[in-house]
mmCIF file of C-alpha atoms and ligand atoms in Angstrom:
data_model
loop_
_atom_site.group_PDB
_atom_site.id
_atom_site.type_symbol
_atom_site.label_atom_id
_atom_site.label_comp_id
_atom_site.label_asym_id
_atom_site.label_seq_id
_atom_site.Cartn_x
_atom_site.Cartn_y
_atom_site.Cartn_z
ATOM 1 C CA MET A 6 -14.828 52.223 -83.955
ATOM 2 C CA ALA A 7 -18.462 50.923 -83.921
ATOM 3 C CA VAL A 8 -18.818 52.777 -87.477
ATOM 4 C CA VAL A 9 -16.008 50.457 -88.772
ATOM 5 C CA ALA A 10 -17.346 47.176 -86.812
ATOM 6 C CA ILE A 11 -20.907 47.728 -88.445
ATOM 7 C CA ALA A 12 -19.337 48.667 -91.978
ATOM 8 C CA LEU A 13 -17.233 45.236 -91.675
ATOM 9 C CA ALA A 14 -20.322 43.284 -90.841
ATOM 10 C CA GLY A 15 -21.381 43.379 -94.600
ATOM 11 C CA CYS A 16 -18.191 41.362 -95.398
ATOM 12 C CA ARG A 17 -18.460 37.547 -94.836
ATOM 13 C CA LEU A 18 -18.021 37.631 -91.035
ATOM 14 C CA PRO A 19 -17.818 34.488 -89.005
ATOM 15 C CA SER A 20 -21.425 33.865 -87.180
ATOM 16 C CA PHE A 21 -19.635 34.197 -83.672
ATOM 17 C CA GLY A 22 -22.073 31.787 -82.282
ATOM 18 C CA SER A 23 -25.003 33.609 -83.262
ATOM 19 C CA PHE A 24 -27.503 32.354 -86.168
ATOM 20 C CA ASP A 25 -27.289 33.521 -90.012
ATOM 21 C CA ALA A 26 -31.256 34.147 -89.643
ATOM 22 C CA PRO A 27 -33.524 32.977 -92.415
ATOM 23 C CA THR A 28 -35.596 36.383 -92.335
ATOM 24 C CA THR A 29 -34.656 39.841 -93.096
ATOM 25 C CA GLN A 30 -35.448 40.987 -89.693
ATOM 26 C CA GLY A 31 -33.154 38.424 -88.061
ATOM 27 C CA GLN A 32 -30.608 39.620 -90.539
ATOM 28 C CA LYS A 33 -30.806 42.849 -88.791
ATOM 29 C CA THR A 34 -29.889 41.303 -85.526
ATOM 30 C CA TYR A 35 -27.201 38.907 -87.064
ATOM 31 C CA HIS A 36 -25.315 41.733 -88.527
ATOM 32 C CA LEU A 37 -25.849 43.809 -85.430
ATOM 33 C CA TRP A 38 -24.187 40.944 -83.219
ATOM 34 C CA GLN A 39 -21.190 40.425 -85.808
ATOM 35 C CA GLY A 40 -20.813 44.496 -85.602
ATOM 36 C CA PHE A 41 -20.678 44.015 -81.752
ATOM 37 C CA MET A 42 -18.172 41.084 -81.858
ATOM 38 C CA VAL A 43 -15.824 42.916 -84.100
ATOM 39 C CA ALA A 44 -15.890 45.958 -81.727
ATOM 40 C CA THR A 45 -15.381 43.566 -78.762
ATOM 41 C CA LEU A 46 -12.120 42.124 -80.813
ATOM 42 C CA VAL A 47 -10.651 45.633 -81.780
ATOM 43 C CA VAL A 48 -11.150 46.863 -77.992
ATOM 44 C CA GLY A 49 -9.981 43.422 -76.846
ATOM 45 C CA VAL A 50 -6.694 43.180 -78.979
ATOM 46 C CA PHE A 51 -5.658 46.785 -78.246
ATOM 47 C CA VAL A 52 -6.105 45.880 -74.360
ATOM 48 C CA TRP A 53 -4.088 42.922 -74.493
ATOM 49 C CA LEU A 54 -0.910 44.693 -76.593
ATOM 50 C CA LEU A 55 -1.106 47.496 -73.632
ATOM 51 C CA ILE A 56 -0.934 45.024 -71.078
ATOM 52 C CA PHE A 57 1.797 42.971 -72.894
ATOM 53 C CA TRP A 58 3.788 46.252 -73.715
ATOM 54 C CA ALA A 59 3.453 47.712 -69.828
ATOM 55 C CA VAL A 60 4.410 44.057 -68.541
ATOM 56 C CA PHE A 61 7.793 43.748 -70.786
ATOM 57 C CA ALA A 62 8.404 47.488 -71.127
ATOM 58 C CA TYR A 63 8.388 48.227 -67.380
ATOM 59 C CA ARG A 64 9.636 44.966 -65.917
ATOM 60 C CA LYS A 65 11.854 44.802 -63.187
ATOM 61 C CA LYS A 66 15.551 45.127 -64.196
ATOM 62 C CA LYS A 67 18.942 44.183 -63.129
ATOM 63 C CA LYS A 68 19.800 47.861 -62.535
ATOM 64 C CA ASP A 69 16.755 48.762 -60.595
ATOM 65 C CA GLY A 70 17.048 48.938 -57.047
ATOM 66 C CA GLU A 71 14.971 47.903 -54.277
ATOM 67 C CA GLY A 72 11.719 49.717 -53.529
ATOM 68 C CA LEU A 73 8.810 50.788 -55.730
ATOM 69 C CA PRO A 74 9.948 52.208 -58.924
ATOM 70 C CA LYS A 75 8.821 56.132 -60.014
ATOM 71 C CA GLN A 76 5.157 56.327 -59.511
ATOM 72 C CA THR A 77 3.102 58.225 -62.143
ATOM 73 C CA ARG A 78 -0.418 59.556 -61.510
ATOM 74 C CA TYR A 79 -3.044 62.200 -62.201
ATOM 75 C CA ASN A 80 -2.190 62.764 -66.133
ATOM 76 C CA MET A 81 -5.116 64.483 -66.875
ATOM 77 C CA PRO A 82 -5.251 64.210 -71.075
ATOM 78 C CA TRP A 83 -5.068 60.575 -70.553
ATOM 79 C CA GLU A 84 -7.624 60.203 -67.796
ATOM 80 C CA VAL A 85 -10.273 62.467 -69.794
ATOM 81 C CA ALA A 86 -9.218 60.115 -72.910
ATOM 82 C CA TYR A 87 -9.666 56.951 -71.389
ATOM 83 C CA THR A 88 -13.231 58.021 -69.910
ATOM 84 C CA ILE A 89 -14.399 60.004 -73.100
ATOM 85 C CA VAL A 90 -13.413 57.011 -75.551
ATOM 86 C CA PRO A 91 -15.294 54.266 -73.691
ATOM 87 C CA LEU A 92 -18.385 56.436 -73.319
ATOM 88 C CA LEU A 93 -18.066 57.088 -77.159
ATOM 89 C CA ILE A 94 -17.929 53.247 -77.900
ATOM 90 C CA VAL A 95 -21.022 52.711 -75.833
ATOM 91 C CA ALA A 96 -23.031 55.527 -77.205
ATOM 92 C CA GLY A 97 -22.225 53.780 -80.740
ATOM 93 C CA LEU A 98 -23.206 50.355 -79.672
ATOM 94 C CA PHE A 99 -26.210 51.844 -78.412
ATOM 95 C CA TYR A 100 -27.053 53.954 -81.249
ATOM 96 C CA PHE A 101 -26.734 50.725 -83.860
ATOM 97 C CA THR A 102 -28.739 48.619 -81.414
ATOM 98 C CA VAL A 103 -31.566 51.141 -81.391
ATOM 99 C CA VAL A 104 -31.346 51.309 -85.337
ATOM 100 C CA ALA A 105 -31.305 47.691 -85.670
ATOM 101 C CA GLU A 106 -34.419 47.277 -82.999
ATOM 102 C CA ASN A 107 -36.503 49.736 -85.002
ATOM 103 C CA GLN A 108 -35.803 47.672 -88.281
ATOM 104 C CA VAL A 109 -36.512 44.449 -86.351
ATOM 105 C CA THR A 110 -40.104 45.568 -84.708
ATOM 106 C CA GLN A 111 -41.220 47.497 -87.671
ATOM 107 C CA VAL A 112 -44.395 46.020 -89.274
ATOM 108 C CA VAL A 113 -45.573 46.577 -92.722
ATOM 109 C CA ALA A 114 -49.122 48.098 -93.313
ATOM 110 C CA ASN A 115 -50.528 45.187 -95.563
ATOM 111 C CA PRO A 116 -48.894 41.785 -94.529
ATOM 112 C CA GLN A 117 -49.818 39.032 -97.411
ATOM 113 C CA THR A 118 -50.129 36.611 -94.473
ATOM 114 C CA ARG A 119 -51.535 36.993 -90.877
ATOM 115 C CA VAL A 120 -51.147 34.254 -88.266
ATOM 116 C CA THR A 121 -52.146 34.469 -84.679
ATOM 117 C CA VAL A 122 -49.846 32.396 -82.181
ATOM 118 C CA THR A 123 -51.410 31.417 -79.030
ATOM 119 C CA GLY A 124 -49.228 30.233 -76.165
ATOM 120 C CA PHE A 125 -50.918 28.174 -73.612
ATOM 121 C CA ARG A 126 -50.050 25.687 -70.895
ATOM 122 C CA TRP A 127 -48.464 23.638 -72.503
ATOM 123 C CA GLY A 128 -48.362 24.130 -76.171
ATOM 124 C CA TRP A 129 -48.778 26.628 -79.103
ATOM 125 C CA ARG A 130 -51.444 27.033 -81.744
ATOM 126 C CA PHE A 131 -50.979 28.899 -84.804
ATOM 127 C CA ASP A 132 -54.223 30.377 -86.535
ATOM 128 C CA TYR A 133 -53.869 31.845 -90.101
ATOM 129 C CA THR A 134 -56.480 34.711 -90.607
ATOM 130 C CA ASP A 135 -57.508 37.383 -93.401
ATOM 131 C CA ALA A 136 -57.220 40.894 -92.791
ATOM 132 C CA SER A 137 -60.845 40.679 -91.413
ATOM 133 C CA GLY A 138 -59.684 38.447 -88.516
ATOM 134 C CA LYS A 139 -61.914 35.328 -90.129
ATOM 135 C CA VAL A 140 -59.702 32.078 -89.508
ATOM 136 C CA LEU A 141 -58.491 30.267 -92.639
ATOM 137 C CA ALA A 142 -56.640 27.612 -91.144
ATOM 138 C CA SER A 143 -55.566 26.203 -87.477
ATOM 139 C CA VAL A 144 -52.785 24.282 -86.671
ATOM 140 C CA VAL A 145 -53.295 22.891 -83.513
ATOM 141 C CA PRO A 146 -50.682 20.836 -81.168
ATOM 142 C CA PRO A 147 -50.847 16.775 -81.788
ATOM 143 C CA THR A 148 -52.168 14.898 -78.965
ATOM 144 C CA VAL A 149 -49.515 14.434 -76.422
ATOM 145 C CA GLY A 150 -46.422 12.528 -77.274
ATOM 146 C CA GLN A 151 -47.360 12.844 -80.965
ATOM 147 C CA GLY A 152 -44.895 15.415 -82.084
ATOM 148 C CA TYR A 153 -44.990 19.127 -81.901
ATOM 149 C CA PRO A 154 -47.166 21.831 -83.865
ATOM 150 C CA GLN A 155 -45.749 23.198 -87.229
ATOM 151 C CA MET A 156 -46.040 26.935 -87.947
ATOM 152 C CA ILE A 157 -45.645 27.459 -91.818
ATOM 153 C CA LEU A 158 -44.326 30.432 -93.204
ATOM 154 C CA PRO A 159 -44.383 31.520 -97.092
ATOM 155 C CA ASP A 160 -40.965 32.396 -98.326
ATOM 156 C CA HIS A 161 -40.226 36.132 -99.713
ATOM 157 C CA GLU A 162 -43.376 37.210 -98.466
ATOM 158 C CA VAL A 163 -44.642 39.339 -94.954
ATOM 159 C CA THR A 164 -46.203 37.238 -92.327
ATOM 160 C CA ARG A 165 -47.596 39.359 -89.463
ATOM 161 C CA VAL A 166 -47.302 37.483 -86.403
ATOM 162 C CA THR A 167 -49.944 38.362 -83.465
ATOM 163 C CA LEU A 168 -48.672 36.559 -80.452
ATOM 164 C CA VAL A 169 -50.660 36.113 -77.439
ATOM 165 C CA SER A 170 -51.190 34.071 -74.196
ATOM 166 C CA ARG A 171 -54.338 32.187 -73.006
ATOM 167 C CA ASP A 172 -52.988 31.946 -69.228
ATOM 168 C CA VAL A 173 -49.392 32.815 -68.233
ATOM 169 C CA VAL A 174 -46.342 34.572 -69.804
ATOM 170 C CA HIS A 175 -44.496 32.086 -72.395
ATOM 171 C CA GLY A 176 -41.609 32.831 -74.488
ATOM 172 C CA PHE A 177 -41.965 32.564 -78.301
ATOM 173 C CA TYR A 178 -38.362 31.714 -79.070
ATOM 174 C CA ILE A 179 -36.893 30.843 -82.440
ATOM 175 C CA PRO A 180 -33.130 30.518 -81.998
ATOM 176 C CA ALA A 181 -32.402 30.526 -85.859
ATOM 177 C CA PHE A 182 -34.387 33.588 -86.473
ATOM 178 C CA ASP A 183 -32.346 35.685 -83.807
ATOM 179 C CA TYR A 184 -35.632 36.291 -82.248
ATOM 180 C CA SER A 185 -37.653 36.098 -79.085
ATOM 181 C CA GLU A 186 -40.895 37.606 -77.829
ATOM 182 C CA TYR A 187 -43.208 37.353 -74.888
ATOM 183 C CA ALA A 188 -46.366 36.017 -75.276
ATOM 184 C CA GLN A 189 -48.448 38.023 -72.343
ATOM 185 C CA PRO A 190 -52.291 37.387 -71.649
ATOM 186 C CA GLY A 191 -54.163 40.269 -72.484
ATOM 187 C CA LEU A 192 -51.543 41.823 -74.831
ATOM 188 C CA LEU A 193 -50.916 41.648 -78.433
ATOM 189 C CA ASN A 194 -47.658 41.512 -79.525
ATOM 190 C CA LYS A 195 -47.341 42.209 -83.394
ATOM 191 C CA PHE A 196 -44.168 41.737 -85.558
ATOM 192 C CA ASP A 197 -43.315 40.687 -88.853
ATOM 193 C CA PHE A 198 -41.240 37.770 -90.340
ATOM 194 C CA THR A 199 -40.190 38.060 -94.164
ATOM 195 C CA PRO A 200 -38.390 34.610 -94.751
ATOM 196 C CA THR A 201 -35.500 34.417 -97.452
ATOM 197 C CA ARG A 202 -34.872 30.924 -97.796
ATOM 198 C CA ASP A 203 -36.843 27.583 -97.236
ATOM 199 C CA GLY A 204 -36.102 25.169 -94.162
ATOM 200 C CA VAL A 205 -37.316 23.872 -90.829
ATOM 201 C CA PHE A 206 -36.199 25.257 -87.818
ATOM 202 C CA ASP A 207 -36.735 24.707 -84.382
ATOM 203 C CA GLY A 208 -38.905 26.688 -81.717
ATOM 204 C CA LYS A 209 -39.451 26.689 -77.933
ATOM 205 C CA CYS A 210 -40.841 28.536 -75.230
ATOM 206 C CA ALA A 211 -38.173 30.645 -73.522
ATOM 207 C CA GLN A 212 -40.067 31.432 -70.365
ATOM 208 C CA TYR A 213 -40.438 29.247 -67.450
ATOM 209 C CA CYS A 214 -44.251 28.408 -67.040
ATOM 210 C CA GLY A 215 -45.058 25.474 -65.206
ATOM 211 C CA LEU A 216 -44.471 21.541 -65.078
ATOM 212 C CA ARG A 217 -44.346 20.946 -68.803
ATOM 213 C CA HIS A 218 -42.505 24.202 -70.080
ATOM 214 C CA ALA A 219 -39.920 21.862 -71.794
ATOM 215 C CA GLN A 220 -42.473 20.395 -73.602
ATOM 216 C CA MET A 221 -43.497 23.591 -75.048
ATOM 217 C CA LEU A 222 -41.723 23.029 -78.440
ATOM 218 C CA PHE A 223 -42.929 23.664 -81.862
ATOM 219 C CA THR A 224 -41.069 24.126 -85.584
ATOM 220 C CA VAL A 225 -41.248 26.506 -88.144
ATOM 221 C CA ARG A 226 -41.260 25.476 -91.786
ATOM 222 C CA ILE A 227 -40.478 27.984 -94.566
ATOM 223 C CA MET A 228 -41.839 26.949 -97.951
ATOM 224 C CA SER A 229 -42.073 28.682 -101.094
ATOM 225 C CA SER A 230 -44.980 30.951 -101.580
ATOM 226 C CA SER A 231 -46.912 28.950 -103.921
ATOM 227 C CA ASN A 232 -46.688 25.789 -101.753
ATOM 228 C CA PHE A 233 -47.829 27.825 -98.921
ATOM 229 C CA HIS A 234 -50.790 28.865 -100.836
ATOM 230 C CA THR A 235 -51.768 25.511 -102.025
ATOM 231 C CA TRP A 236 -51.397 24.330 -98.294
ATOM 232 C CA LEU A 237 -53.600 27.224 -97.087
ATOM 233 C CA SER A 238 -56.283 26.821 -99.507
ATOM 234 C CA SER A 239 -56.364 23.101 -98.687
ATOM 235 C CA GLN A 240 -56.608 23.999 -95.092
ATOM 236 C CA GLU A 241 -59.532 26.515 -95.714
ATOM 237 C CA ALA A 242 -61.582 23.714 -97.266
ATOM 238 C CA LYS A 243 -61.367 21.794 -94.119
ATOM 239 C CA VAL A 244 -62.119 24.848 -91.913
ATOM 240 C CA SER A 245 -65.318 25.616 -93.664
ATOM 241 C CA THR A 246 -66.741 22.298 -93.852
HETATM 242 CU CU1 CU B 307 -44.490 28.309 -71.772
#
């Protein structure tokens, strides 16, 4: 059933409340979600049909006397079947989840762009570096009340995000990407984003971290690779002067 569900996920299915993510990684999660929802619907409709069939076929009729009707129990083949079939369904969902998670967390050896994202009370900063760790550009939060910082990503290129926290645990969450990751002090969480279309998306802290947690907002802008690299070089000039 799960196999059918995942196969169906390739078609134009509704989003079922999730986001049609603008990254190849987010697409894996998106399709997993669609597969889960189709599997859920198949099971749900099957159960509803059984319920309505039982309600109508075994309703109390005129010819039935008083008292309980014939009681049926201990049907071994059926009991074994309805134990094993759900176990198989859960095993299938588990399998596809592991496959999708591995695809989402897979990192390439040589990403074109690297950005260190630092969460702190209460904001985010984005430091673009080269492979050696030299800072090429920094996006820091504007002064309070002057808007929120923006992380810029190049389209159709791999960007390695190294996520860290300066103080407590924060949640780096971009709903439209179908992705969330903890920013933890003393830990470097690494993952890749490979954007597939331009746009601006909202991000926020998803882990309650104190008084101004609600102000830990940011946006993500995906722009063409050429525009991105023009922007990056203009920032490099600023950093070096
Ligand atoms: Cu936070």
